[in-house]
Coordinates of C-alpha atoms in Angstrom, one line a residue:
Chain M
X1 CA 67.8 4.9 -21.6
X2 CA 66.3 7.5 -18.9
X3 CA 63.4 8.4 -17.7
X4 CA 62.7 11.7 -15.3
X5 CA 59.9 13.5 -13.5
X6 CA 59.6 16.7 -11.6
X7 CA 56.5 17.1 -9.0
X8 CA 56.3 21.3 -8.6
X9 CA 55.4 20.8 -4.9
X10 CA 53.4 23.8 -4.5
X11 CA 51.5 23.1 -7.9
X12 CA 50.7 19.5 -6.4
X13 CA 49.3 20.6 -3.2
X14 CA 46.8 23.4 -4.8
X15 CA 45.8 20.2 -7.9
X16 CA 45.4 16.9 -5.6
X17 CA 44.4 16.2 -2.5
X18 CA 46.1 13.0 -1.7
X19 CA 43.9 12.7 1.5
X20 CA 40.9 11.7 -0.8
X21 CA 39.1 8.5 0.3
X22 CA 40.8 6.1 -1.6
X23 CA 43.6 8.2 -3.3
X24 CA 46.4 6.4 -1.8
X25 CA 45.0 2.4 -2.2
X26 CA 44.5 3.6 -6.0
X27 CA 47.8 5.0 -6.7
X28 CA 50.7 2.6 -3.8
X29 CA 51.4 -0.3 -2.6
X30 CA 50.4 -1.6 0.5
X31 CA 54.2 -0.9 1.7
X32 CA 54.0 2.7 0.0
X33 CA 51.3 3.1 1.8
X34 CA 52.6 2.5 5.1
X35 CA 55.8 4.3 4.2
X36 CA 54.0 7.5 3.7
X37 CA 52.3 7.5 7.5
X38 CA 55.0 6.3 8.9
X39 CA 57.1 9.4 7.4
X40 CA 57.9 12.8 8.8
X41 CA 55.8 14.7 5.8
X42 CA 53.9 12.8 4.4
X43 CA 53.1 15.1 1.7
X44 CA 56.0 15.0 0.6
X45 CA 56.9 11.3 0.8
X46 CA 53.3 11.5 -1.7
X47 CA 54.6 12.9 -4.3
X48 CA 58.5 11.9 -3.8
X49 CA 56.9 8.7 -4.7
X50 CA 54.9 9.3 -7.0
X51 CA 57.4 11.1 -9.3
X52 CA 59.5 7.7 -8.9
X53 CA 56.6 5.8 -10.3
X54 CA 56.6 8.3 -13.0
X55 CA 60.3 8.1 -13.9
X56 CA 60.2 4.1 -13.6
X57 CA 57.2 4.4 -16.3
X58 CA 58.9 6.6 -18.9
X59 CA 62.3 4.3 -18.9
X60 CA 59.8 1.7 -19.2
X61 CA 57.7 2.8 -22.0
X62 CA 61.3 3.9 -23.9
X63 CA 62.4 0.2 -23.4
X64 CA 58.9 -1.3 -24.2
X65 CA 56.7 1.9 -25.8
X66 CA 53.0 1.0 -25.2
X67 CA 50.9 3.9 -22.9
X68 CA 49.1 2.5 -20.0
X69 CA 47.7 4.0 -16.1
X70 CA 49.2 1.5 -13.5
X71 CA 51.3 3.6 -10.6
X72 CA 50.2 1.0 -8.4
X73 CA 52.3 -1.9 -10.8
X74 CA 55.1 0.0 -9.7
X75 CA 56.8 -0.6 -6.4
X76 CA 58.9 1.5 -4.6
X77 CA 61.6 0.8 -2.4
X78 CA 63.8 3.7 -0.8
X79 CA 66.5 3.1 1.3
X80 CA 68.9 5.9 2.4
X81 CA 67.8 7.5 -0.3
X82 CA 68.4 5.4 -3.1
X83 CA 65.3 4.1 -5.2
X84 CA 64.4 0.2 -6.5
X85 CA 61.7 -0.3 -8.5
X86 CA 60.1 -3.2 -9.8
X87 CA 57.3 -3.4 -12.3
X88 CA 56.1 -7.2 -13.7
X89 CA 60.0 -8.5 -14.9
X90 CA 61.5 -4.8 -14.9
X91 CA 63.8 -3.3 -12.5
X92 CA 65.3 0.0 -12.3
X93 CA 67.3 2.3 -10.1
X94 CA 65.9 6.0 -9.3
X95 CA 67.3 8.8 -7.8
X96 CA 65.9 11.3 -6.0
X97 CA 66.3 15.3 -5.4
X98 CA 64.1 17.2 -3.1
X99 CA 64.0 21.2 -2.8
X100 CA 61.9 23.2 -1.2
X101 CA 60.6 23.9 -4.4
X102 CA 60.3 21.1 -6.6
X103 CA 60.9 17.2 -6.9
X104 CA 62.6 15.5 -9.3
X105 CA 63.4 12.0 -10.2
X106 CA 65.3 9.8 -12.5
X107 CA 65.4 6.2 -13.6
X108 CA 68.0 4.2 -14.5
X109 CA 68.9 0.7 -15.9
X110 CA 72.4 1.2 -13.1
X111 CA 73.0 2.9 -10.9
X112 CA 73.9 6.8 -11.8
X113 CA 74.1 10.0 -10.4
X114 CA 71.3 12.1 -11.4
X115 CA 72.2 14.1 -14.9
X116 CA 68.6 16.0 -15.2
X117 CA 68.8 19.7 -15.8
X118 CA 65.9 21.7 -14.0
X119 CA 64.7 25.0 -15.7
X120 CA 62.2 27.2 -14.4
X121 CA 59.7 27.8 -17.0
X122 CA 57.3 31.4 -17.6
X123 CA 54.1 29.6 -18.7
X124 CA 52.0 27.7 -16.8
X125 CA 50.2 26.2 -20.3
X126 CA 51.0 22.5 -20.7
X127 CA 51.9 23.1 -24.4
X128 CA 54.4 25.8 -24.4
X129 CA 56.1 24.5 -21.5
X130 CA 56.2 21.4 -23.7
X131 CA 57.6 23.9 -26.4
X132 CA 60.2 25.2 -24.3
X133 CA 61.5 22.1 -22.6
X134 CA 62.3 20.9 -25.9
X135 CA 63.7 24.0 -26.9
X136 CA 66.0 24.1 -23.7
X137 CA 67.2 20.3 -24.3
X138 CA 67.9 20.6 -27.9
X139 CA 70.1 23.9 -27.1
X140 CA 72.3 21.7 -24.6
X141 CA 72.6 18.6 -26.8
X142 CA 73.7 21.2 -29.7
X143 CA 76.4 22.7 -27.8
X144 CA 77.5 19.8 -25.5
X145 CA 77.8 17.1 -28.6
X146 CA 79.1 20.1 -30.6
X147 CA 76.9 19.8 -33.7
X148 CA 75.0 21.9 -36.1
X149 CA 71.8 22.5 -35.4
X150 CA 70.0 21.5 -38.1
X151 CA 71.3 18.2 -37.9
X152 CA 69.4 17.5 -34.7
X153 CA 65.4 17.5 -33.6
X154 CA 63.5 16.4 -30.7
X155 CA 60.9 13.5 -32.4
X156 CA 58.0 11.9 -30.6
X157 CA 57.8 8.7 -31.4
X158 CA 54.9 6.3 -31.4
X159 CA 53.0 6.7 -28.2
X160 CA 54.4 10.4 -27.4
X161 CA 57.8 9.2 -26.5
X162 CA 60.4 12.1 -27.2
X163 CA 63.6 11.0 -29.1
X164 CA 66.6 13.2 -29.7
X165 CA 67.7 12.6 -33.4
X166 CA 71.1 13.8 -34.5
X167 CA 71.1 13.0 -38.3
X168 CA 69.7 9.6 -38.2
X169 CA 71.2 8.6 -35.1
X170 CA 68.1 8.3 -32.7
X171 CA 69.6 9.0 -28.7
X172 CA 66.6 8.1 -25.9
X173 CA 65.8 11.4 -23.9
X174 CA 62.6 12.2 -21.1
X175 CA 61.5 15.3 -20.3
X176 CA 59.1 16.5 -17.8
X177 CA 57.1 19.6 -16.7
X178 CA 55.0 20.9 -14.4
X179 CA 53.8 23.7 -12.5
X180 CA 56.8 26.6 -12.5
X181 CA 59.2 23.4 -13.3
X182 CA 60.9 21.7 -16.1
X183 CA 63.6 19.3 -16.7
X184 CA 64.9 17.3 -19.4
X185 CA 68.0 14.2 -19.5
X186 CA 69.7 12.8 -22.3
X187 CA 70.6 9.0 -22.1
Chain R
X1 CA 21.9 5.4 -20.0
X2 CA 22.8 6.3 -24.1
X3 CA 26.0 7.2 -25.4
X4 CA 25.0 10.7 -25.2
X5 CA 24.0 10.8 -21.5
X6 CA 27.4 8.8 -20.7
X7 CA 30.0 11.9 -22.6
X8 CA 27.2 14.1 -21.1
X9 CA 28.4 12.4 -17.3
X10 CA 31.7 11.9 -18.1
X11 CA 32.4 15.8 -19.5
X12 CA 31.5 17.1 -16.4
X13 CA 33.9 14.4 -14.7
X14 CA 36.5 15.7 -16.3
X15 CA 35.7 19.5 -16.5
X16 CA 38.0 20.6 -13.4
X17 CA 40.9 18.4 -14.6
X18 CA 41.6 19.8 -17.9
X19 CA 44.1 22.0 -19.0
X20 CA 43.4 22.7 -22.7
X21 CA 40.3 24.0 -23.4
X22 CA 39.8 24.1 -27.4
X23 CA 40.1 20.0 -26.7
X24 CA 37.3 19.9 -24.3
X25 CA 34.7 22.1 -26.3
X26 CA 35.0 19.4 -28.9
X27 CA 35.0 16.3 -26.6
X28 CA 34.6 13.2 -28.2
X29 CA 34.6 9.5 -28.1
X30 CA 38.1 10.2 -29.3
X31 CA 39.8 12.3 -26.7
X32 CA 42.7 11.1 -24.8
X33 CA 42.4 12.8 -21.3
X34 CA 46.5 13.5 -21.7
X35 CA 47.7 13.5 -24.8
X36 CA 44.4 15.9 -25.6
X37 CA 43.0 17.5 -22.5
X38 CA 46.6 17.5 -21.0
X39 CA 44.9 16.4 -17.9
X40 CA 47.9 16.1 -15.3
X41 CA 48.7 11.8 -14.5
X42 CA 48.8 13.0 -11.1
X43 CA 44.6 14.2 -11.9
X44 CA 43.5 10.5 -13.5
X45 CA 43.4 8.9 -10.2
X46 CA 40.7 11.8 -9.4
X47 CA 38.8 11.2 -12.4
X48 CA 38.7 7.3 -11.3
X49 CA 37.5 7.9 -7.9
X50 CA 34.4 10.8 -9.7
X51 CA 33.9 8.2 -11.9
X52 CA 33.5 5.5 -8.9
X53 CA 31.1 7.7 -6.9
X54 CA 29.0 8.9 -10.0
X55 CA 28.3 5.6 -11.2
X56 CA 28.8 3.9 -7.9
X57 CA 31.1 1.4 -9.0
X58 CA 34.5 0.3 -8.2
X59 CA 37.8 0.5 -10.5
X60 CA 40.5 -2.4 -9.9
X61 CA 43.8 -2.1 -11.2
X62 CA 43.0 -3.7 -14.7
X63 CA 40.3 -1.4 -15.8
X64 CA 42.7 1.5 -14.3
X65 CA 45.2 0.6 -16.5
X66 CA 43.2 1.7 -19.8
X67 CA 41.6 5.0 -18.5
X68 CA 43.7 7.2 -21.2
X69 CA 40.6 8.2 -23.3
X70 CA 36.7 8.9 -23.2
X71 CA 36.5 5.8 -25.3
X72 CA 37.8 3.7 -22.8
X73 CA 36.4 5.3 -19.9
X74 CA 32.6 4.4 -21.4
X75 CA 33.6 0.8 -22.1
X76 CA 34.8 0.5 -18.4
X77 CA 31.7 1.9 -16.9
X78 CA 29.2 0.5 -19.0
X79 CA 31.1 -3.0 -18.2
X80 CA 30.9 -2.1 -14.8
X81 CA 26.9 -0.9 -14.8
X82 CA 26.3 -4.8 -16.8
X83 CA 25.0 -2.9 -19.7

């Protein structure tokens, strides 16, 4: 089970402007909240967060696949770097990589070194970047598991979840895009 | 305000948000703000707050948490307006 998300940092700044009455109280906890001001860059603590929340809700929904809008629900803690989040009875571990660039998360049931690949994609249109971050994760499983490759697909499943299915052997995998960035992990 | 008015309103909400055009010529009752107008996540807490100041209402968590579609959005608001 794994859940990622990548926050293209430039792309974030030019879409949202996270100093909108309101923005914050809508999308963090109180704590978050404070955790952002109290921060060197604030920005960035933003969306470093946010793409936690993000991560936390894909692992969720592959555990428990429904579709629903709650960021808040989800509560971040960070400590040297290391996420905790807790939504209703759920917990998860999510780690963190910043770059100049780009931000990218990914949740965890354990704790476990990060295993997304980042790619940068040519299209800025939601659905072929969709295309090719598919494309780019099926190529890796093919070669890493060894396989033929018309024994495997990416699937959605109910509520847009993607699966990778290797003959009928269904393996949980997220993948994420936006702005110049894409990534993809296989559980 | 008839259903008309409230797509009417709620189109123009959306309008800077989407990223798939095609889907938002033929906005319906039906369209999902993500899975059809591949509006960003990041951009539904925008829509929220335009949809707070339009109707001059306020959004808790619970009616948040069902803002996927146009369909839901107009249940929310017209619950909201006590129509």
């Amino acid at each position: 089970m794994v859940g990622n998300d990548i926050v293209d940092i430039a792309q974030a700044k030019k879409d949202s402007n996270w100093q909108r009455p309101r923005f914050l109280d809508k999308l963090f906890t109180l704590k978050e909240q404070q955790t952002i001001h109290a921060s060197d860059n604030p920005c960035i603590m933003v969306w470093q967060l946010w793409s936690m929340k993000e991560a936390a809700y894909k692992l969720y929904t592959q555990i428990n696949p429904s579709r629903f809008y709650n960021p808040k629900g989800f509560a971040c803690e960070i400590d040297n770097k290391k996420g905790f989040i807790r939504f209703k009875n759920f917990n998860c571990y999510v780690e963190t990589k910043i770059t100049s660039d780009y931000i990218i998360s990914e949740a965890r049931l354990e704790i476990k070194s990060m295993t997304s690949k980042v790619t940068i994609l040519e299209s800025s249109e939601p659905k072929l970047q969709s295309k090719t971050i598919r494309e780019e994760a099926l190529k890796v499983a093919i070669k890493c598991l060894n396989i033929s490759d018309e024994n495997a697909i990416i699937a959605n499943s109910d509520f847009n979840i993607p699966t990778l299915e290797i003959d009928s052997e269904v393996t949980p995998i997220s993948l994420t895009h936006h702005g110049n960035y894409g990534a993809f992990a296989i559980a | 305000m008839t259903k008309e008015e409230l797509i009417t309103k709620l189109k123009a909400i959306v309008a800077p948000y989407i990223q798939d055009e095609e889907a938002f010529k033929n906005l319906s009752e039906d369209t999902d703000f993500v899975t059809d107008l591949k509006i960003n996540s990041a951009n539904l807490v925008d829509i929220i707050l335009d949809i707070e100041d339009e109707f001059d209402i306020r959004l808790e968590n619970e009616d948040m948490e069902k803002m996927l579609d146009v369909k839901s959005a107009m249940t929310i608001v017209n619950s909201k307006l006590g129509s």
